[in-house]
Amino acid sequence: MPREDGRRPDEIRPLAFQSDFQLHPLGSVLAVCGRTRVICAVSLEEKVPSWMKAQNVSGGWITAEYQMLPSATNTRGEREVTKGKLSGRSAEIQRLIGRSLRAVVDLEKLPGITLHVDCDVIDADGGTRCASITGACAALEIAAKKLVDQGVIPEWPLKARVAAVSVGIVNGEPLLDLCYTEDSAAEVDMNVIMTDQGRFVEIQGTGEEATFSDEDLEKLLALAKSGLKQLFAEQTRITGRANG
Amino acid sequence: MPREDGRRPDEIRPLAFQSDFQLHPLGSVLAVCGRTRVICAVSLEEKVPSWMKAQNVSGGWITAEYQMLPSATNTRGEREVTKGKLSGRSAEIQRLIGRSLRAVVDLEKLPGITLHVDCDVIDADGGTRCASITGACAALEIAAKKLVDQGVIPEWPLKARVAAVSVGIVNGEPLLDLCYTEDSAAEVDMNVIMTDQGRFVEIQGTGEEATFSDEDLEKLLALAKSGLKQLFAEQTRITGRANG
Amino acid sequence: MPREDGRRPDEIRPLAFQSDFQLHPLGSVLAVCGRTRVICAVSLEEKVPSWMKAQNVSGGWITAEYQMLPSATNTRGEREVTKGKLSGRSAEIQRLIGRSLRAVVDLEKLPGITLHVDCDVIDADGGTRCASITGACAALEIAAKKLVDQGVIPEWPLKARVAAVSVGIVNGEPLLDLCYTEDSAAEVDMNVIMTDQGRFVEIQGTGEEATFSDEDLEKLLALAKSGLKQLFAEQTRITGRANG
Amino acid sequence: MPREDGRRPDEIRPLAFQSDFQLHPLGSVLAVCGRTRVICAVSLEEKVPSWMKAQNVSGGWITAEYQMLPSATNTRGEREVTKGKLSGRSAEIQRLIGRSLRAVVDLEKLPGITLHVDCDVIDADGGTRCASITGACAALEIAAKKLVDQGVIPEWPLKARVAAVSVGIVNGEPLLDLCYTEDSAAEVDMNVIMTDQGRFVEIQGTGEEATFSDEDLEKLLALAKSGLKQLFAEQTRITGRANG
Amino acid sequence: MPREDGRRPDEIRPLAFQSDFQLHPLGSVLAVCGRTRVICAVSLEEKVPSWMKAQNVSGGWITAEYQMLPSATNTRGEREVTKGKLSGRSAEIQRLIGRSLRAVVDLEKLPGITLHVDCDVIDADGGTRCASITGACAALEIAAKKLVDQGVIPEWPLKARVAAVSVGIVNGEPLLDLCYTEDSAAEVDMNVIMTDQGRFVEIQGTGEEATFSDEDLEKLLALAKSGLKQLFAEQTRITGRANG
Amino acid sequence: MPREDGRRPDEIRPLAFQSDFQLHPLGSVLAVCGRTRVICAVSLEEKVPSWMKAQNVSGGWITAEYQMLPSATNTRGEREVTKGKLSGRSAEIQRLIGRSLRAVVDLEKLPGITLHVDCDVIDADGGTRCASITGACAALEIAAKKLVDQGVIPEWPLKARVAAVSVGIVNGEPLLDLCYTEDSAAEVDMNVIMTDQGRFVEIQGTGEEATFSDEDLEKLLALAKSGLKQLFAEQTRITGRANG
């Protein structure tokens, strides 16, 4: 069964990231994965969260927030501020983005500062959390370069690059980089987050109405790894740096 | 005293609106006024607000929402969803956008539907509420055209075009289209919202630390009218329609 | 067409302000404009807002809050605390009251203090925001007198008096000081806020379903100025001071 | 030890209730007990709460809300809407007011309607919950008279009058009708709510830092009963009806 | 008319308190009164509330929180966190628990510390607030013993024991310790909170649809006193201390 | 390096589940995994969520909620209702519990009903989300049995059993079933959720400050599978049924 946009099962959507998308943030990337577009911005705050002070933790911090514009989805979504609180989905995604970035950063090398990462989805066609992570890592590199150049931090803080891709099983077939209609129909949905050194940062595999076997797991991980290579290449292109 | 970007006192910033900016909404415009950029989207809901049903009001409705991305400002702003409620400023602006659009639309010609207008600021350099109104009117035209073409509504619903521009007094001098630093330093700040037929929709003139005379008012209104001409021209260009 | 209470188009409603209405506040005025009644209270807090400290701004601050009693309106209104947040309307009005008062006060002459202005509407029959501003300015004068007399502040802080009145166009006719039924039927509604020295503090002119011309604007401003004279006279009477 | 306002231990503060205080509500009373003043309003809603419909309960309902104006207290209080929720104290008081009124009303005689009782404190000098109950009962009678006269309800719904008074032990001495400074210093604080037929509706006796004996209880109840007589007389005067 | 569980009118339900129910808190008791079960926990915080610091109040503080598990009631209850705020009922009960405990503690003997009391209802069959108070007092004793033994506080802080029981009038008959179905049918409902020295801490007697006489009051208080004796005995058993 | 409680790396903590723990819910289990204890309750609501009706989805629904008692943790936690909203952590966990249960249930066999699953943590010593899932599945079986026996649903709705266990890498060593101190020190933390038929429902593997290799993944999955066998045996014991 062919995919709706004609891709092969192991084919990622066209990537077209754009750096310096916004006026004010330290680092800013428009992450474009097929028809999904996310604005990823990194802003500097020259202090650390109060819990770090209270617990006397050294170094700095990275925290992320994620929201969709109401106009980003097929049917307009209600703003979360209107409901007065973050949805469970957004809370879960922004915790994932923060964890993924912190896994590849040496927080000791961000002494006394917090980097705020904002991922705002302009157009959603599946894979927004993965595009957010991949774009945010590129924006973080751009921001880190400025901080080092300006002498705000003394050393390069990234230990590796991180990127994320979704894989899933649709109609029994393992597919790479699901678009929205594929994601909605998927029996199994998995987000794989890895470093450019080939190590896992996070695996989240879920069967909402189905379950999956050891063999399925193996196939999905192989697909993900092939897609991640292309995402790391796009980060290289956009940041102008050979590696994270 | 020259303006920081070299403009004459009566000169508007470069306009570069872009239509069909987003994937899903019925109408969508990226309103670009100098370095200020706002995504304006119009989405269709095929029902009217509950108060209209309760009060048995015929026709349809237009409502607007306004938010800044946290990364849109010079210093990163806290998300309003994090605070759990809309700020007074956002509430005030979105009410203004809604009123301005409704003033030029014959709501009877939107039977049984609500148009949701979302204005999300990507980059803020002053004049975001004016860019929102001007961009939203263009997006509304684009949406209205689709609704008429698709037969969702029987007749053209706009009675006129609406656009908005800010004027103000800075260091005693009346200026057109204030950027952020001018706006911050202004003694008097005025938003003028008019139709392309030369009638006022709304005037909001404010002196936070100063007051202004009848003569000041006259000068500011003249500046605003000259700026609005160029905004109506940009709407004409982007929508491909001679008038609203 | 005669007005429902028999007034001429250029006639203001009977004014009957009452000072020292409450037990505890520094200054307190019951502003009575026809059947509209608002309790205006000014309370002292001997510190400034945290943003002033953070930004090292000298002087003091004035801030306002506005609410309607649920029993103040024709149909009982739900309490905003029940909904968990301030309505957009209340937020907008209280920002306006605060700005209007700050425009006539030299904040440098309130060193280290915040004046909290509370406007609580007991009976609403149109013009509640205007009655709030006019009453609040009188309450502020009463409070300022006590602060100077008690030596809390060294100098008289008001630069002028401020008052507000509504004007509008109803059935094509410009009217002064709209009551609720007139306000509901108005094509154009304008609030004019001026000092007793004849300068504008704020103009807010709005056409919800209609628009207005330059000539309409001129007529409305003339009506407003005639009404404001009587409001300044009432402030003089109630405060026992010749001018602000 | 004399009381600060020269009253005898068994003396209630001067009562000066005022009916028809507000413009719009069905019944409205300004309850004045010494320097404490509360606006009590009763408004009609022609439907019953959703839980009554769901549980198929016949008759009608009475519900109460209680708030202090921020300017009602010695030190200005923060508005509860600003904090986003009702305080525990307000929640507790308004539940008490509602229960007290429902105890003397035959809800079957309010078929299909809800009476909303709003108690808003203008000036607080102790005893605001008691003044609220006593004033609200008078406002309820005034409202009930209109409802019967207009034929909205077929029969007189009140079974009795209800009033409330505070008593307490201050410096070891039982006192009637505590003002704020007495209330703050009280070892024991008790609110006694009774019908004009001499039956208890509610007793709330509290020792925050002290406890009390059977004998204390007896003395306090005797004091309360003497005060309640005068409150019932004031209700008679203001409503023009011999009894509830 | 016999009671549904066969008890005599003056018979309390079987008591089976269990100490050290939880892993982490300083003191923890599972209060079991018939089928009603409440987890009562006391936790130490080594600082006092900010208002005590601001007002320079010496000593320490005790504060309580009360919640029902959604699964504790006959029909599952919605979580209060889902609604975004504490219900009026919970707020009222936790204020009562806190007041009752503070009435028997010498706060001066808790220098610089706050004891947090958490009462979480596992199974509700009437009388949850009374079980909470009685269980919390036992948990407080257990915690106090540890604090004295560990030298965190120098002296025994309890002045007496406190316990609570409900009494009521059902079908005209005074009953001790109402279960849920009795409580729902009660004409009069009263919670009596006393010390083991025979003094009242709090009396809350309420007639929702009925009222009560002096004679009823006398009978209810006598029933309550007989029940409280058994509750004090259970506290003695569980804490292993002769008295509070 | 030995584990703090003397377990071997591949040893699960002692299991002691208890059924029918609560009075009211349809099914209720106290899940005891070492020192971690969670109350799992299943309650019936005889309607489906509004989105199912709106989208015309047939069958029924299962939804879960998760909270910790404030007294469940080493340092007392603030109640989420006090902050006014669910934490990101709780939101994420309760979504996981719901998804895991729905993966093993045929929702078509719950026509027109919603099962509410409440997981409330009494004592937290690591692995609370896993204990919640495992306990909730047992409670669900107990509830399902009653629903079938009572004829509320016609057919057995479970397709399999589900259980969850945590594994992780601590000081470079893969460990099964982490307790709190191990979890806090883990470089990699993974929750594995499987059916008793050996298929994955969900895998969530996370490196907060570290990353992991393909080989690590393999070892962790093997450990998890060995632990899950014992959890399925405990479910068998407690439900008295051979399999889900």
Short mmCIF file of C-alpha atoms in Angstrom, two decimals, chain C residues 64-196:
data_model
loop_
_atom_site.label_atom_id
_atom_site.label_comp_id
_atom_site.label_asym_id
_atom_site.label_seq_id
_atom_site.Cartn_x
_atom_site.Cartn_y
_atom_site.Cartn_z
CA ALA C 64 -6.54 50.70 39.96
CA GLU C 65 -8.99 47.83 40.18
CA TYR C 66 -12.58 47.78 38.91
CA GLN C 67 -15.41 45.38 39.58
CA MET C 68 -19.18 45.38 39.42
CA LEU C 69 -21.19 43.92 42.25
CA PRO C 70 -23.22 41.04 40.77
CA SER C 71 -26.33 42.89 41.92
CA ALA C 72 -25.34 46.10 40.13
CA THR C 73 -26.75 45.14 36.77
CA ASN C 74 -30.22 44.69 35.37
CA THR C 75 -29.71 40.93 35.08
CA ARG C 76 -27.51 39.62 37.90
CA GLY C 77 -23.93 39.12 36.71
CA GLU C 78 -21.81 36.15 37.67
CA ARG C 79 -18.94 37.05 40.03
CA GLU C 80 -15.59 37.07 38.25
CA VAL C 81 -13.99 35.24 41.19
CA THR C 82 -16.39 32.36 40.49
CA LYS C 83 -15.06 32.12 36.96
CA GLY C 84 -11.58 32.29 38.43
CA LYS C 85 -10.38 35.28 36.50
CA LEU C 86 -11.00 38.88 35.67
CA SER C 87 -13.10 39.44 32.56
CA GLY C 88 -11.51 41.12 29.58
CA ARG C 89 -13.86 44.06 30.11
CA SER C 90 -12.86 44.61 33.74
CA ALA C 91 -9.17 44.24 32.93
CA GLU C 92 -9.49 46.84 30.19
CA ILE C 93 -11.38 49.31 32.38
CA GLN C 94 -9.05 49.10 35.34
CA ARG C 95 -6.03 49.65 33.11
CA LEU C 96 -7.76 52.77 31.76
CA ILE C 97 -8.52 54.11 35.25
CA GLY C 98 -4.93 53.60 36.35
CA ARG C 99 -3.46 55.28 33.24
CA SER C 100 -5.84 58.23 33.55
CA LEU C 101 -4.88 58.93 37.14
CA ARG C 102 -1.16 58.50 36.54
CA ALA C 103 -1.36 61.03 33.72
CA VAL C 104 -2.22 63.81 36.18
CA VAL C 105 0.06 62.79 39.04
CA ASP C 106 3.75 63.46 39.45
CA LEU C 107 4.79 59.98 40.58
CA GLU C 108 8.12 61.35 41.80
CA LYS C 109 6.14 63.07 44.55
CA LEU C 110 4.88 59.74 45.92
CA PRO C 111 8.29 58.42 46.97
CA GLY C 112 8.21 54.77 48.01
CA ILE C 113 4.43 54.41 48.14
CA THR C 114 1.69 52.79 46.11
CA LEU C 115 -1.84 54.14 46.04
CA HIS C 116 -4.43 51.44 45.37
CA VAL C 117 -7.60 52.76 43.77
CA ASP C 118 -10.66 50.53 44.02
CA CYS C 119 -13.73 51.28 41.93
CA ASP C 120 -16.67 49.06 42.83
CA VAL C 121 -19.91 49.61 40.99
CA ILE C 122 -23.03 49.40 43.18
CA ASP C 123 -25.56 50.42 40.55
CA ALA C 124 -24.85 50.36 36.82
CA ASP C 125 -26.85 52.49 34.41
CA GLY C 126 -24.18 53.29 31.82
CA GLY C 127 -20.99 55.31 32.15
CA THR C 128 -19.52 53.29 35.01
CA ARG C 129 -15.93 53.64 33.79
CA CYS C 130 -16.33 57.40 33.45
CA ALA C 131 -17.91 57.73 36.91
CA SER C 132 -15.06 55.60 38.25
CA ILE C 133 -12.38 57.91 36.83
CA THR C 134 -14.10 61.10 37.95
CA GLY C 135 -14.84 59.74 41.43
CA ALA C 136 -11.40 58.20 41.78
CA CYS C 137 -9.71 61.51 41.01
CA ALA C 138 -11.72 63.17 43.78
CA ALA C 139 -10.87 60.35 46.20
CA LEU C 140 -7.23 60.69 45.20
CA GLU C 141 -7.27 64.39 46.03
CA ILE C 142 -8.80 63.67 49.44
CA ALA C 143 -6.16 61.01 50.06
CA ALA C 144 -3.35 63.28 48.83
CA LYS C 145 -4.45 66.03 51.19
CA LYS C 146 -4.20 63.63 54.16
CA LEU C 147 -0.80 62.35 53.03
CA VAL C 148 0.56 65.91 52.78
CA ASP C 149 -1.07 66.98 56.05
CA GLN C 150 0.36 63.92 57.84
CA GLY C 151 3.77 64.50 56.32
CA VAL C 152 3.82 61.12 54.58
CA ILE C 153 4.64 62.88 51.32
CA PRO C 154 6.37 66.25 51.20
CA GLU C 155 4.64 67.93 48.23
CA TRP C 156 1.28 68.15 46.49
CA PRO C 157 1.45 65.39 43.84
CA LEU C 158 -1.40 66.26 41.43
CA LYS C 159 -0.55 68.26 38.34
CA ALA C 160 -4.18 68.65 37.31
CA ARG C 161 -7.62 67.14 37.80
CA VAL C 162 -8.92 64.44 35.50
CA ALA C 163 -12.52 63.57 34.67
CA ALA C 164 -14.25 61.41 32.09
CA VAL C 165 -17.54 61.45 30.25
CA SER C 166 -19.15 59.31 27.60
CA VAL C 167 -20.62 60.64 24.39
CA GLY C 168 -22.11 58.73 21.51
CA ILE C 169 -24.27 58.68 18.43
CA VAL C 170 -27.71 57.15 18.91
CA ASN C 171 -30.13 57.00 15.99
CA GLY C 172 -27.80 59.35 14.15
CA GLU C 173 -27.87 61.98 16.90
CA PRO C 174 -24.85 62.93 19.04
CA LEU C 175 -25.69 62.66 22.75
CA LEU C 176 -23.88 63.54 25.98
CA ASP C 177 -23.56 61.12 28.93
CA LEU C 178 -25.33 57.98 27.72
CA CYS C 179 -27.43 55.93 30.11
CA TYR C 180 -27.50 52.13 29.73
CA THR C 181 -30.31 51.85 27.18
CA GLU C 182 -28.76 54.62 25.06
CA ASP C 183 -25.35 52.99 25.32
CA SER C 184 -26.77 49.65 24.17
CA ALA C 185 -28.36 51.29 21.14
CA ALA C 186 -25.42 53.56 20.24
CA GLU C 187 -23.84 53.31 16.80
CA VAL C 188 -20.75 55.09 18.11
CA ASP C 189 -19.56 55.22 21.68
CA MET C 190 -16.76 57.46 22.88
CA ASN C 191 -15.14 58.06 26.24
CA VAL C 192 -13.32 61.35 26.58
CA ILE C 193 -10.92 61.84 29.45
CA MET C 194 -9.48 65.31 29.97
CA THR C 195 -7.74 67.47 32.51
CA ASP C 196 -9.31 70.59 34.01
#
